[in-house]
Short mmCIF file of C-alpha atoms in Angstrom, two decimals:
data_model
loop_
_atom_site.label_atom_id
_atom_site.label_comp_id
_atom_site.label_asym_id
_atom_site.label_seq_id
_atom_site.Cartn_x
_atom_site.Cartn_y
_atom_site.Cartn_z
CA MET A 585 -17.50 23.23 -19.03
CA LYS A 586 -15.78 22.21 -22.26
CA PRO A 587 -12.93 19.69 -21.93
CA LYS A 588 -10.44 22.15 -23.44
CA ASP A 589 -11.36 24.86 -20.92
CA PHE A 590 -11.26 22.34 -18.06
CA GLN A 591 -7.81 21.12 -19.10
CA GLN A 592 -6.41 24.64 -19.53
CA ALA A 593 -7.65 25.68 -16.08
CA ILE A 594 -6.14 22.58 -14.47
CA LEU A 595 -2.80 22.93 -16.26
CA LYS A 596 -2.50 26.65 -15.53
CA TRP A 597 -3.10 25.95 -11.84
CA PHE A 598 -0.47 23.19 -11.91
CA GLU A 599 2.15 25.53 -13.33
CA HIS A 600 1.96 27.66 -10.17
CA GLN A 601 0.65 25.31 -7.45
CA GLY A 602 1.42 21.73 -8.50
CA ARG A 603 4.02 19.50 -6.91
CA THR A 604 7.15 18.95 -9.01
CA ASP A 605 9.71 17.92 -6.38
CA LEU A 606 8.38 14.54 -5.24
CA PRO A 607 11.08 11.81 -5.30
CA TRP A 608 9.38 9.80 -8.06
CA GLN A 609 9.25 12.89 -10.28
CA ASN A 610 13.02 13.25 -10.48
CA PRO A 611 13.60 11.52 -12.77
CA ILE A 612 10.29 10.28 -14.17
CA THR A 613 10.40 6.74 -15.56
CA PRO A 614 7.66 4.13 -15.97
CA TYR A 615 9.37 2.03 -13.28
CA ARG A 616 9.47 4.82 -10.70
CA VAL A 617 5.90 5.88 -11.50
CA TRP A 618 4.73 2.29 -11.05
CA ILE A 619 6.46 1.83 -7.68
CA SER A 620 5.17 5.15 -6.35
CA GLU A 621 1.61 4.52 -7.52
CA ILE A 622 1.48 1.13 -5.82
CA MET A 623 2.91 2.57 -2.60
CA LEU A 624 0.46 5.47 -2.68
CA GLN A 625 -2.56 3.16 -2.74
CA GLN A 626 -4.27 3.57 0.66
CA THR A 627 -1.18 5.48 1.89
CA GLN A 628 -0.38 9.20 2.17
CA VAL A 629 2.48 10.91 0.35
CA ALA A 630 4.35 11.88 3.53
CA THR A 631 4.39 8.25 4.66
CA VAL A 632 5.43 6.93 1.26
CA ILE A 633 8.41 9.24 0.59
CA PRO A 634 10.97 7.57 2.92
CA TYR A 635 9.79 4.10 1.88
CA PHE A 636 10.13 5.00 -1.79
CA GLU A 637 13.62 6.41 -1.32
CA ARG A 638 14.82 3.30 0.55
CA PHE A 639 13.16 1.06 -2.02
CA MET A 640 14.92 2.83 -4.90
CA GLN A 641 18.28 2.54 -3.17
CA SER A 642 17.88 -1.23 -2.93
CA PHE A 643 15.95 -1.83 -6.16
CA PRO A 644 16.88 0.93 -8.63
CA SER A 645 15.60 -1.00 -11.65
CA VAL A 646 12.95 -3.53 -12.55
CA GLU A 647 15.73 -6.09 -13.05
CA SER A 648 17.09 -5.61 -9.53
CA LEU A 649 13.58 -5.96 -8.11
CA ALA A 650 12.94 -9.10 -10.14
CA ASN A 651 16.19 -10.69 -8.94
CA ALA A 652 15.49 -9.93 -5.27
CA SER A 653 13.83 -12.46 -3.00
CA VAL A 654 10.25 -11.97 -1.87
CA ASP A 655 11.54 -11.67 1.71
CA GLU A 656 13.81 -8.77 0.72
CA VAL A 657 10.89 -6.96 -0.92
CA LEU A 658 8.56 -7.58 2.02
CA HIS A 659 11.28 -6.41 4.40
CA HIS A 660 11.37 -3.05 2.60
CA TRP A 661 7.57 -2.94 2.80
CA THR A 662 7.36 -3.49 6.58
CA GLY A 663 5.03 -0.87 8.04
CA LEU A 664 3.32 0.12 4.78
CA GLY A 665 0.57 -2.47 5.15
CA TYR A 666 -1.51 -4.16 2.45
CA TYR A 667 1.38 -6.55 1.83
CA ALA A 668 -0.23 -8.16 -1.22
CA ARG A 669 0.93 -4.99 -3.00
CA ALA A 670 4.56 -5.93 -2.39
CA ARG A 671 4.09 -9.54 -3.48
CA ASN A 672 2.40 -8.36 -6.68
CA LEU A 673 5.23 -5.88 -7.29
CA HIS A 674 7.69 -8.75 -7.21
CA LYS A 675 5.57 -10.91 -9.54
CA THR A 676 5.13 -8.09 -12.03
CA ALA A 677 8.84 -7.21 -11.93
CA GLN A 678 9.70 -10.79 -12.82
CA ILE A 679 7.24 -10.79 -15.74
CA ILE A 680 8.64 -7.53 -17.10
CA ALA A 681 12.29 -8.50 -16.54
CA PHE A 682 12.22 -12.12 -17.67
CA GLU A 683 9.35 -12.27 -20.16
CA ASN A 684 9.22 -8.70 -21.57
CA GLN A 685 13.00 -8.10 -21.82
CA GLN A 686 12.71 -5.36 -19.15
CA GLN A 687 10.27 -3.39 -21.30
CA PHE A 688 7.15 -1.98 -19.66
CA PRO A 689 4.01 -2.40 -21.78
CA GLU A 690 2.50 0.91 -22.83
CA THR A 691 -1.18 0.11 -23.34
CA ILE A 692 -3.84 0.20 -20.62
CA GLU A 693 -4.88 -3.35 -21.48
CA ALA A 694 -1.37 -4.81 -21.23
CA LEU A 695 -0.53 -2.89 -18.06
CA SER A 696 -3.82 -3.87 -16.40
CA ALA A 697 -3.08 -7.54 -17.10
CA LEU A 698 -0.05 -7.42 -14.78
CA PRO A 699 -0.45 -8.48 -11.11
CA GLY A 700 -1.50 -5.61 -8.85
CA ILE A 701 -2.03 -3.04 -11.61
CA GLY A 702 -5.59 -1.80 -12.01
CA ARG A 703 -7.07 0.55 -14.56
CA SER A 704 -6.18 3.76 -12.70
CA THR A 705 -2.60 2.70 -11.93
CA ALA A 706 -2.20 1.67 -15.57
CA GLY A 707 -3.46 5.12 -16.58
CA ALA A 708 -0.91 6.80 -14.32
CA ILE A 709 1.98 4.74 -15.70
CA ARG A 710 0.92 5.43 -19.30
CA SER A 711 0.14 9.15 -18.88
CA ILE A 712 3.04 10.09 -16.58
CA GLY A 713 5.66 7.45 -17.40
CA PHE A 714 5.10 7.35 -21.15
CA LYS A 715 3.43 10.78 -21.65
CA LYS A 716 0.61 9.19 -23.60
CA PRO A 717 -3.16 9.80 -23.27
CA ALA A 718 -4.84 7.93 -20.41
CA ALA A 719 -7.31 8.76 -17.66
CA ILE A 720 -6.87 7.99 -13.97
CA LEU A 721 -9.37 7.70 -11.16
CA ASP A 722 -7.62 7.41 -7.81
CA GLY A 723 -9.24 8.56 -4.57
CA ASN A 724 -8.25 12.20 -4.99
CA VAL A 725 -9.50 12.40 -8.57
CA LYS A 726 -12.77 10.69 -7.65
CA ARG A 727 -13.39 13.41 -5.07
CA VAL A 728 -12.64 16.25 -7.51
CA LEU A 729 -14.84 14.85 -10.25
CA ALA A 730 -17.67 13.77 -7.95
CA ARG A 731 -17.93 17.32 -6.58
CA PHE A 732 -17.43 19.00 -9.93
CA SER A 733 -20.22 16.97 -11.54
CA ALA A 734 -22.32 16.46 -8.37
CA THR A 735 -22.31 12.72 -9.07
CA GLN A 736 -24.40 11.16 -6.34
CA GLY A 737 -23.70 7.88 -4.60
CA TRP A 738 -20.74 6.04 -3.11
CA PRO A 739 -17.96 5.53 -5.73
CA GLY A 740 -17.58 1.96 -4.49
CA LYS A 741 -20.82 1.12 -6.31
CA THR A 742 -20.26 -0.06 -9.86
CA ALA A 743 -22.72 2.36 -11.48
CA VAL A 744 -21.24 5.39 -9.69
CA HIS A 745 -17.70 4.19 -10.36
CA ASN A 746 -18.40 3.80 -14.08
CA GLN A 747 -20.04 7.22 -14.22
CA LEU A 748 -16.94 8.84 -12.75
CA TRP A 749 -14.74 6.95 -15.21
CA ASP A 750 -16.79 8.37 -18.08
CA ILE A 751 -16.23 11.88 -16.70
CA ALA A 752 -12.50 11.24 -16.22
CA GLU A 753 -12.16 10.00 -19.81
CA HIS A 754 -14.18 12.96 -21.10
CA TYR A 755 -11.86 15.57 -19.61
CA SER A 756 -8.48 13.82 -20.05
CA PRO A 757 -6.27 15.53 -22.66
CA ASN A 758 -4.20 14.09 -25.49
CA LYS A 759 -1.22 16.35 -24.75
CA ARG A 760 0.69 17.31 -21.59
CA THR A 761 -0.74 14.15 -20.08
CA GLU A 762 1.92 13.79 -17.39
CA GLN A 763 1.27 17.32 -16.08
CA TYR A 764 -2.52 16.98 -16.24
CA THR A 765 -2.51 13.64 -14.39
CA GLN A 766 -0.25 14.96 -11.64
CA ALA A 767 -2.33 18.16 -11.48
CA MET A 768 -5.57 16.24 -10.91
CA MET A 769 -3.98 14.21 -8.11
CA ASP A 770 -2.51 17.36 -6.57
CA LEU A 771 -5.79 19.24 -6.80
CA GLY A 772 -7.52 16.54 -4.79
CA ALA A 773 -4.70 16.22 -2.28
CA LEU A 774 -4.03 19.93 -1.72
CA VAL A 775 -7.25 21.82 -2.52
CA CYS A 776 -10.29 19.57 -2.93
CA THR A 777 -9.61 17.83 0.37
CA ARG A 778 -11.96 15.44 2.11
CA THR A 779 -12.80 17.98 4.82
CA ASN A 780 -12.60 21.78 4.65
CA PRO A 781 -11.81 22.01 0.92
CA LYS A 782 -10.05 25.23 -0.12
CA CYS A 783 -12.56 26.14 -2.83
CA ASP A 784 -11.28 29.70 -3.09
CA GLN A 785 -8.02 28.24 -4.51
CA CYS A 786 -9.69 25.89 -6.99
CA PRO A 787 -9.24 26.63 -10.72
CA ILE A 788 -12.60 25.07 -11.65
CA LYS A 789 -14.72 26.37 -8.74
CA SER A 790 -16.96 28.53 -10.94
CA ASN A 791 -18.19 25.40 -12.72
CA CYS A 792 -18.16 23.03 -9.75
CA LYS A 793 -21.76 22.01 -9.06
CA ALA A 794 -21.11 21.03 -5.45
CA ALA A 795 -19.38 24.37 -4.72
CA ILE A 796 -22.14 26.35 -6.44
CA ARG A 797 -24.74 24.60 -4.28
CA GLY A 798 -22.61 24.73 -1.13
CA GLU A 799 -22.84 20.94 -0.90
CA GLN A 800 -19.17 19.96 -0.97
CA SER A 801 -19.58 17.74 2.09
CA LEU A 802 -22.18 15.62 0.29
CA PHE A 803 -19.79 14.48 -2.44
CA PRO A 804 -18.53 11.91 -3.00
CA GLY A 805 -21.22 9.80 -1.36
CA LYS A 806 -20.22 8.05 1.86
CA LYS A 807 -19.60 4.35 2.13
CA PRO A 808 -22.45 2.59 3.95
CA LYS A 809 -21.47 2.04 7.57
CA LYS A 810 -20.61 -1.52 8.47
CA VAL A 811 -19.89 -3.01 11.88
CA ILE A 812 -16.30 -4.27 11.89
CA PRO A 813 -16.02 -7.66 13.62
CA THR A 814 -13.37 -8.40 16.22
CA ARG A 815 -11.11 -11.44 16.34
CA GLU A 816 -8.95 -12.52 19.26
CA SER A 817 -5.57 -14.21 19.24
CA ILE A 818 -2.47 -14.83 21.31
CA PHE A 819 1.07 -14.09 20.13
CA LEU A 820 3.83 -16.22 21.63
CA ARG A 821 7.25 -14.63 21.90
CA LEU A 822 9.34 -17.79 22.23
CA ARG A 823 12.80 -16.75 23.40
CA ASN A 824 15.86 -18.97 23.85
CA ILE A 825 18.72 -18.50 26.29
CA GLU A 826 20.73 -16.48 23.71
CA GLY A 827 17.89 -13.99 23.38
CA ASP A 828 16.82 -15.17 19.91
CA ILE A 829 13.09 -15.08 19.18
CA LEU A 830 11.25 -17.69 17.14
CA LEU A 831 9.52 -16.47 14.00
CA GLN A 832 7.32 -18.48 11.67
CA GLN A 833 6.46 -17.68 8.05
CA ASN A 834 2.77 -17.49 7.21
CA PRO A 835 1.42 -19.23 4.11
CA PRO A 836 1.35 -17.00 0.98
CA ALA A 837 -2.43 -16.50 1.17
CA GLY A 838 -4.41 -15.25 4.14
CA LEU A 839 -3.64 -12.91 7.02
CA TRP A 840 -0.16 -11.37 6.65
CA GLY A 841 0.51 -13.78 3.80
CA GLY A 842 4.16 -14.70 3.34
CA LEU A 843 5.29 -12.55 6.28
CA TRP A 844 7.29 -13.68 9.29
CA VAL A 845 5.36 -13.48 12.56
CA LEU A 846 5.36 -14.66 16.15
CA PRO A 847 3.51 -17.96 16.50
CA MET A 848 -0.21 -17.30 16.91
CA VAL A 849 -2.62 -19.48 18.88
CA ASP A 850 -6.23 -19.18 19.98
CA GLN A 851 -5.62 -20.52 23.50
CA LEU A 852 -2.50 -20.50 25.67
CA SER A 853 -3.06 -24.22 26.24
CA GLU A 854 -1.88 -24.75 22.63
CA LEU A 855 1.64 -23.77 23.70
CA ASP A 856 2.50 -27.31 24.84
CA GLY A 857 1.64 -28.82 21.46
CA LEU A 858 3.58 -26.13 19.60
CA ALA A 859 6.64 -26.59 21.83
CA LYS A 860 6.50 -30.36 21.40
CA ASN A 861 6.29 -30.06 17.62
CA LEU A 862 9.32 -27.75 17.51
CA GLN A 863 11.21 -29.79 20.13
CA LEU A 864 11.32 -26.93 22.64
CA GLU A 865 11.21 -27.16 26.43
CA VAL A 866 9.20 -24.38 28.10
CA LYS A 867 11.08 -22.86 31.04
CA ALA A 868 8.93 -19.86 32.02
CA THR A 869 5.81 -18.03 30.81
CA LYS A 870 5.01 -14.36 31.42
CA PHE A 871 2.18 -12.13 30.19
CA LEU A 872 3.57 -9.07 28.39
CA THR A 873 0.83 -6.89 26.95
CA GLU A 874 -2.54 -6.69 25.24
CA LYS A 875 -3.10 -4.69 22.05
CA ARG A 876 -5.44 -4.10 19.11
CA HIS A 877 -4.52 -3.91 15.44
CA THR A 878 -7.18 -2.81 12.97
CA PHE A 879 -7.29 -4.20 9.46
CA SER A 880 -9.57 -2.90 6.73
CA HIS A 881 -12.24 -5.47 7.53
CA PHE A 882 -11.76 -6.49 11.18
CA HIS A 883 -10.13 -5.67 14.53
CA LEU A 884 -7.52 -8.05 15.91
CA ASP A 885 -7.30 -8.02 19.70
CA TYR A 886 -4.23 -9.93 20.81
CA GLN A 887 -2.38 -10.81 23.99
CA VAL A 888 1.38 -11.30 23.99
CA PHE A 889 3.18 -13.80 26.20
CA ASP A 890 6.94 -14.02 26.64
CA ILE A 891 7.96 -17.69 26.74
CA GLU A 892 11.46 -18.71 27.80
CA VAL A 893 12.38 -21.93 26.01
CA GLN A 894 15.29 -24.28 25.48
CA ALA A 895 15.83 -26.02 22.15
CA LEU A 896 16.23 -29.79 22.55
CA ASN A 897 17.71 -30.18 19.04
CA ASN A 898 18.02 -28.35 15.72
CA LYS A 899 14.36 -28.82 14.73
CA VAL A 900 13.77 -25.06 14.32
CA THR A 901 16.86 -24.35 12.21
CA GLU A 902 16.01 -27.30 9.94
CA ASN A 903 12.51 -25.91 9.36
CA LYS A 904 12.19 -23.73 6.26
CA THR A 905 9.23 -21.82 7.71
CA ALA A 906 10.74 -21.12 11.15
CA VAL A 907 13.82 -19.19 12.19
CA TRP A 908 15.57 -17.89 15.30
CA TYR A 909 15.62 -14.09 14.99
CA ASN A 910 18.16 -11.99 16.87
CA PRO A 911 16.88 -8.38 17.34
CA ASN A 912 20.46 -7.17 17.79
CA ASN A 913 21.55 -8.71 14.49
CA PRO A 914 18.31 -8.72 12.50
CA LEU A 915 17.68 -10.71 9.36
CA SER A 916 16.11 -9.00 6.33
CA LEU A 917 12.69 -10.56 6.70
CA GLY A 918 9.30 -9.18 5.76
CA MET A 919 7.13 -8.79 8.82
CA PRO A 920 4.03 -6.77 9.75
CA ALA A 921 4.49 -3.61 11.78
CA PRO A 922 2.88 -4.97 15.01
CA ILE A 923 5.32 -7.91 15.04
CA LYS A 924 8.30 -5.65 14.30
CA ALA A 925 7.25 -3.46 17.23
CA LEU A 926 7.08 -6.45 19.58
CA LEU A 927 10.56 -7.53 18.52
CA ASP A 928 12.03 -4.05 18.97
#
């Protein structure tokens, strides 16, 4: 299928079936495109919409985002997961605001050099935000192109990934780039779905090799199965007589980097050392619950203990990485969803 015919079919379909009322489309700016694209990584549109709207209310411009604290940004990200995305947003906002005079770069190379922006996200910002030619290859587009071309193999492999990029570049237009990019994402999300694709509604079905062969389920190739390991931990909900709960801030790198969490230990016997270090006297200990949280690369099985404590001095309040948190008068702190749930 010639690129021109492919583009015309996609754009004609978009005129009647594409999405034009998503929050980040009204209005379209490079800033809003960037925020939405980062949020949409590994996350579905329905989940992202309320987060995006709240984020825009608090940070309507790249300057406001750059001037916010990391904790404020992480607080608005609580529940979205993959928190490195939020930290990179903040870093990039500061670069654009303070080093680029609030001007987004327009080239793929310059955009891709910013923290958290990969080649596909850069393509989306350039093609939608600036209406300039650029290809994208997010998960939805990979699926459309892998089926259309019957490209074999898991897209996570470099050779397969590069092959799909070549196809994406081949079919990307020089005009109406913002509509074409959105159309390709919509086609994957609404029609060329992972299971039970609606091929009868597809504008390129007559040239889709997978559809012609009846092999839609074979493309794209599946990721090799891998046994996910399990880790175990104990969360300590240290609670003072006023009902405040102790939170500690994790180091920037590692699990839940930079987020505020309940103290975590491997063994309950470590409680005495922790209490001594923070100058707390343990009054009572009670088992609360046992849960599992699954990350992309491991399961975390954790027990939660409620610990009634009494502060012997102001050691906690003098500590920059520890704070007494009152659920009835919450601070704007970034914390992972499982911790937020335990506090609520």
